[in-house]
CSV table of N, CA and C in Angstrom, one decimal:
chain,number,residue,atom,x,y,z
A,1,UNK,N,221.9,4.8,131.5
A,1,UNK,CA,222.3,6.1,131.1
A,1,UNK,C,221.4,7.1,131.8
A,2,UNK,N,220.1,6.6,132.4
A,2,UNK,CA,219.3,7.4,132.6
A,2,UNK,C,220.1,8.0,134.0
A,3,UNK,N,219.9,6.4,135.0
A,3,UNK,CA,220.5,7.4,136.3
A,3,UNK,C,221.9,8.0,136.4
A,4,UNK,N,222.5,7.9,135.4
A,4,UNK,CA,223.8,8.5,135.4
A,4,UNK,C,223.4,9.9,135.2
A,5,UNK,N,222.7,10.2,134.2
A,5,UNK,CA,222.2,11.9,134.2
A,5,UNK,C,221.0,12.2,135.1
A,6,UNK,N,220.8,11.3,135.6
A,6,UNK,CA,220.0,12.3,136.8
A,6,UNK,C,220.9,11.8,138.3
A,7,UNK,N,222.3,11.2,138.3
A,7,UNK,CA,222.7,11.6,139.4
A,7,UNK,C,224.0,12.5,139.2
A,8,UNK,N,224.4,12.7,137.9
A,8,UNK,CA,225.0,14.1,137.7
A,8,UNK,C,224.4,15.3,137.9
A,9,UNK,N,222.9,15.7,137.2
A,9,UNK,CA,222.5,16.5,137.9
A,9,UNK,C,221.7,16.8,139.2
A,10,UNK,N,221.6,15.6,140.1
A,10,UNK,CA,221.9,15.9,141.9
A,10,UNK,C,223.1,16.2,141.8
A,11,UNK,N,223.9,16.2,141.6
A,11,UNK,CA,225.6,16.3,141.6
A,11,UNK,C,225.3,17.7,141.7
A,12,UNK,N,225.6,18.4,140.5
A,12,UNK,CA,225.4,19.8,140.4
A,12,UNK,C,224.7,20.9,141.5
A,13,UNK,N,223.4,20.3,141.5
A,13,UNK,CA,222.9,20.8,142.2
A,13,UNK,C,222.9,20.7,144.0
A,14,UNK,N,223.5,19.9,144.3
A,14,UNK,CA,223.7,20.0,145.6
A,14,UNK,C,225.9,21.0,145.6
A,15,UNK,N,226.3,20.8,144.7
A,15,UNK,CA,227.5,21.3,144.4
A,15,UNK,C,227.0,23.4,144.3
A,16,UNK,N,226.1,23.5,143.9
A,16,UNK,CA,225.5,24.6,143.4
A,16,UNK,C,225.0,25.2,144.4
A,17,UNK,N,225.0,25.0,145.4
A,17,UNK,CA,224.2,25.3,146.8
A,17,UNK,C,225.0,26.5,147.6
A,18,UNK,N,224.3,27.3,147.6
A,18,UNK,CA,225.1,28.6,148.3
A,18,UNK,C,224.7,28.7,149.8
A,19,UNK,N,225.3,29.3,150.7
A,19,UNK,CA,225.7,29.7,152.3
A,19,UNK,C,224.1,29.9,152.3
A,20,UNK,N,223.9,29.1,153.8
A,20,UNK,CA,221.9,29.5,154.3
A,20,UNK,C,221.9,30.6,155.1
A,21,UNK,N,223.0,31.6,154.9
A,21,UNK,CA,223.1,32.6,155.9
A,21,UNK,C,221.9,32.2,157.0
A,22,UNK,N,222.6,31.3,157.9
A,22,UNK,CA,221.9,31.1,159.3
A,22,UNK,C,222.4,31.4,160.5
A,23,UNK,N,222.2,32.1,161.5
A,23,UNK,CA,222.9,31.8,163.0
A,23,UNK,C,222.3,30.9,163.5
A,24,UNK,N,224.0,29.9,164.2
A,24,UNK,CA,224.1,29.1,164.9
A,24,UNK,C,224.3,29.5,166.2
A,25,UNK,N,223.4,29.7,167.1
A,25,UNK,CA,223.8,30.4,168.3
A,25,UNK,C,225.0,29.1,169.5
A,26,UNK,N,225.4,29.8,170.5
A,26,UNK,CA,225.8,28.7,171.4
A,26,UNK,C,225.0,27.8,171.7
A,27,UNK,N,223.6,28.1,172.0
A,27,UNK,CA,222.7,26.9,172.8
A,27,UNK,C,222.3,26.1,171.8
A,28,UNK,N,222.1,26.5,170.4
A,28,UNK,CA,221.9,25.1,169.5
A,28,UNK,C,223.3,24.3,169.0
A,29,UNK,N,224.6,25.0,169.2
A,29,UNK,CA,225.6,24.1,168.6
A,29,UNK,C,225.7,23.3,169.8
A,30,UNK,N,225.9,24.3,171.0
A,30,UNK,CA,226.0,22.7,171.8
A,30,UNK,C,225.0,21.8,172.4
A,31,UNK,N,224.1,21.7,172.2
A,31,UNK,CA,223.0,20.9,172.1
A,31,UNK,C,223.4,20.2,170.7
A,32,UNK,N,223.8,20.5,169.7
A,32,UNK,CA,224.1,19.4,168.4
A,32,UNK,C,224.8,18.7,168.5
A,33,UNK,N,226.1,19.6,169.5
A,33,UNK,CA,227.2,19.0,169.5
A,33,UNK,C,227.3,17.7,171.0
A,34,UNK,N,226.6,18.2,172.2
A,34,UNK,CA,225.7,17.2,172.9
A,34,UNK,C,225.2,16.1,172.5
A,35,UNK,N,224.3,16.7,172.0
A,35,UNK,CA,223.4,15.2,171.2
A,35,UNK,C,224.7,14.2,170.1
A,36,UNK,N,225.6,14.8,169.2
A,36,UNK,CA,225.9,13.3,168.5
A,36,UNK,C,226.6,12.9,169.2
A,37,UNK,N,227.6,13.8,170.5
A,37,UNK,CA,228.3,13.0,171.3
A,37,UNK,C,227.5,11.7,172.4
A,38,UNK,N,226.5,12.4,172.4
A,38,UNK,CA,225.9,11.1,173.4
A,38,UNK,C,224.9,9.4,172.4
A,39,UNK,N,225.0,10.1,171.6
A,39,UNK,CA,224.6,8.6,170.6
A,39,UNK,C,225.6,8.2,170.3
A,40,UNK,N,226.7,8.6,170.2
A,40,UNK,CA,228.1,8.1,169.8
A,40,UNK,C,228.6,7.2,171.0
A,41,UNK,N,228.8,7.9,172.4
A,41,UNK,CA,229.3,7.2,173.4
A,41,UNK,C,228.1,5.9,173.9
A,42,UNK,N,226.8,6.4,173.7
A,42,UNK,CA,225.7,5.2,173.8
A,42,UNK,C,226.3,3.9,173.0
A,43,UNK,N,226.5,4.1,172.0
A,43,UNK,CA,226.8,3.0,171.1
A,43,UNK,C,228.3,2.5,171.6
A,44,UNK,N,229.1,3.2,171.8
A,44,UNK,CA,230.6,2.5,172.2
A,44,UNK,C,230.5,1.7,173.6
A,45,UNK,N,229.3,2.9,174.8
A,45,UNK,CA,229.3,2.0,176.1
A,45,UNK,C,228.0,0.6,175.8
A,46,UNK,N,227.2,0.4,174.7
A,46,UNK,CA,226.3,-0.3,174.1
A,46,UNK,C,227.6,-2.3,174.1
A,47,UNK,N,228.3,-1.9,172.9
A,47,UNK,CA,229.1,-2.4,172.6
A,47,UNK,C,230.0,-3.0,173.8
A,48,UNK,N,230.8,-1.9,174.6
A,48,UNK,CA,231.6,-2.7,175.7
A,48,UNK,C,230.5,-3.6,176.9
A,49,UNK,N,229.7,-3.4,177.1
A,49,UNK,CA,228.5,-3.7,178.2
A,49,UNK,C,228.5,-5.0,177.2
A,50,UNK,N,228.3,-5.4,176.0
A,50,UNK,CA,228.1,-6.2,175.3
A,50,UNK,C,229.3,-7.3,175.7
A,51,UNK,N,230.3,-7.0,175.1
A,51,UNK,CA,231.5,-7.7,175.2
A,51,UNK,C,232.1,-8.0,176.8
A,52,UNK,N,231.8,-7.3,177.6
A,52,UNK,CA,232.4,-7.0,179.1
A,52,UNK,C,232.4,-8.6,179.5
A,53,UNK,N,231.1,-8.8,179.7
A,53,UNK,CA,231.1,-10.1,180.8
A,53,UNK,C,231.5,-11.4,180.2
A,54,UNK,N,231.5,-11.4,178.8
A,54,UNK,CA,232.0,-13.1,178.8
A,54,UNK,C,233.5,-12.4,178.2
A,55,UNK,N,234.3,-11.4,178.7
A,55,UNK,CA,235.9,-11.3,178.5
A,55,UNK,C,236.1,-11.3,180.2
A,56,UNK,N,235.2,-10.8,181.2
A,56,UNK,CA,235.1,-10.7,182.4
A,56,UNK,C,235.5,-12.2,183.0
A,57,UNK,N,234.4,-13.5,182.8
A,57,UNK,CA,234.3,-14.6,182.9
A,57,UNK,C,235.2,-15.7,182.4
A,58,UNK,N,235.9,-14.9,180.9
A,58,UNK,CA,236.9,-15.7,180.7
A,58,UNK,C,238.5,-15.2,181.5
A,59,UNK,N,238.6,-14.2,181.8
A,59,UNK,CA,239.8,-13.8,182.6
A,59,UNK,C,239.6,-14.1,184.1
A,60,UNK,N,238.4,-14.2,184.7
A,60,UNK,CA,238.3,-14.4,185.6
A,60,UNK,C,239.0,-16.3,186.3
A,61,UNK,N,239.9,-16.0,187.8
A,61,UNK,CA,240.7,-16.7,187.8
A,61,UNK,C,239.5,-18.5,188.7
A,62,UNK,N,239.7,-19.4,188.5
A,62,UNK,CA,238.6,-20.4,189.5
A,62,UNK,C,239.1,-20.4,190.7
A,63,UNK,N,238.8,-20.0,192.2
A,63,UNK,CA,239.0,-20.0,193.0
A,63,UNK,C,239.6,-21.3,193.3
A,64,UNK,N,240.1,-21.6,194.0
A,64,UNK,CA,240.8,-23.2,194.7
A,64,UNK,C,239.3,-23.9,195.9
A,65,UNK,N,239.0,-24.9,195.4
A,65,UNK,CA,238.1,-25.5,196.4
A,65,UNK,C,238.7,-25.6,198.0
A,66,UNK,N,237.6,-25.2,198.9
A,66,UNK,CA,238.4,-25.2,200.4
A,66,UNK,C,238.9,-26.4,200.9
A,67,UNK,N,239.7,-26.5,201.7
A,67,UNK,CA,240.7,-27.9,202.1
A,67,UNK,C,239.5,-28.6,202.3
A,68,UNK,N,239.8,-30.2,202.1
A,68,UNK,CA,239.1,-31.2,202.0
A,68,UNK,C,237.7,-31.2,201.5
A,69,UNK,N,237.4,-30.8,200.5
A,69,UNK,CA,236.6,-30.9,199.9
A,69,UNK,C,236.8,-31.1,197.9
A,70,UNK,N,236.6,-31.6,197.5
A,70,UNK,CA,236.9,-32.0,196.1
A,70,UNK,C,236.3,-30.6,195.5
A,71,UNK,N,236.6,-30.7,193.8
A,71,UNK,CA,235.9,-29.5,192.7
A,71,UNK,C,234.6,-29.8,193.0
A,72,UNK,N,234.0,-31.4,193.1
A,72,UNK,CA,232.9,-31.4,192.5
A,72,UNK,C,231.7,-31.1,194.1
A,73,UNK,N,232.0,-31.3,195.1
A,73,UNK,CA,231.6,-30.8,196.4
A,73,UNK,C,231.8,-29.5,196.6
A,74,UNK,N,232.2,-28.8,196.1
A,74,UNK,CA,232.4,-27.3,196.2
A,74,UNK,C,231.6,-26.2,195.6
């Protein structure tokens, strides 16, 4: 019961919160807007760099051993 009334009243009070009358100039939105774009694409190029080489290795075709020579001499 307890945290139910004390996270109704966070509730309120973050609900209660009036304008911070601030300026956002150009050079800090786009620098905010900079910045989450590049941890965003970090993490997606993170991920494909992750995945790349063994989808690389598995699509990759096995060359044909040169005439007269076997797989295992090659």
């Amino acid at each position: 019961m307890r945290k139910l009334v004390a996270f109704l009243i966070c509730g309120i009070v973050v609900m209660s919160a009036g304008s911070a009358q601030a300026y956002v100039g150009p050079g800090l939105g786009l620098g905010a807007i900079g910045a989450v774009l590049g941890v965003v694409l970090s993490v997606i190029l993170a991920l494909f760099a992750i995945f790349w080489y063994p989808l690389k290795r598995m699509f990759k075709k096995k060359a044909p051993p040169p005439p007269g020579k076997t797989e295992k001499e090659a």
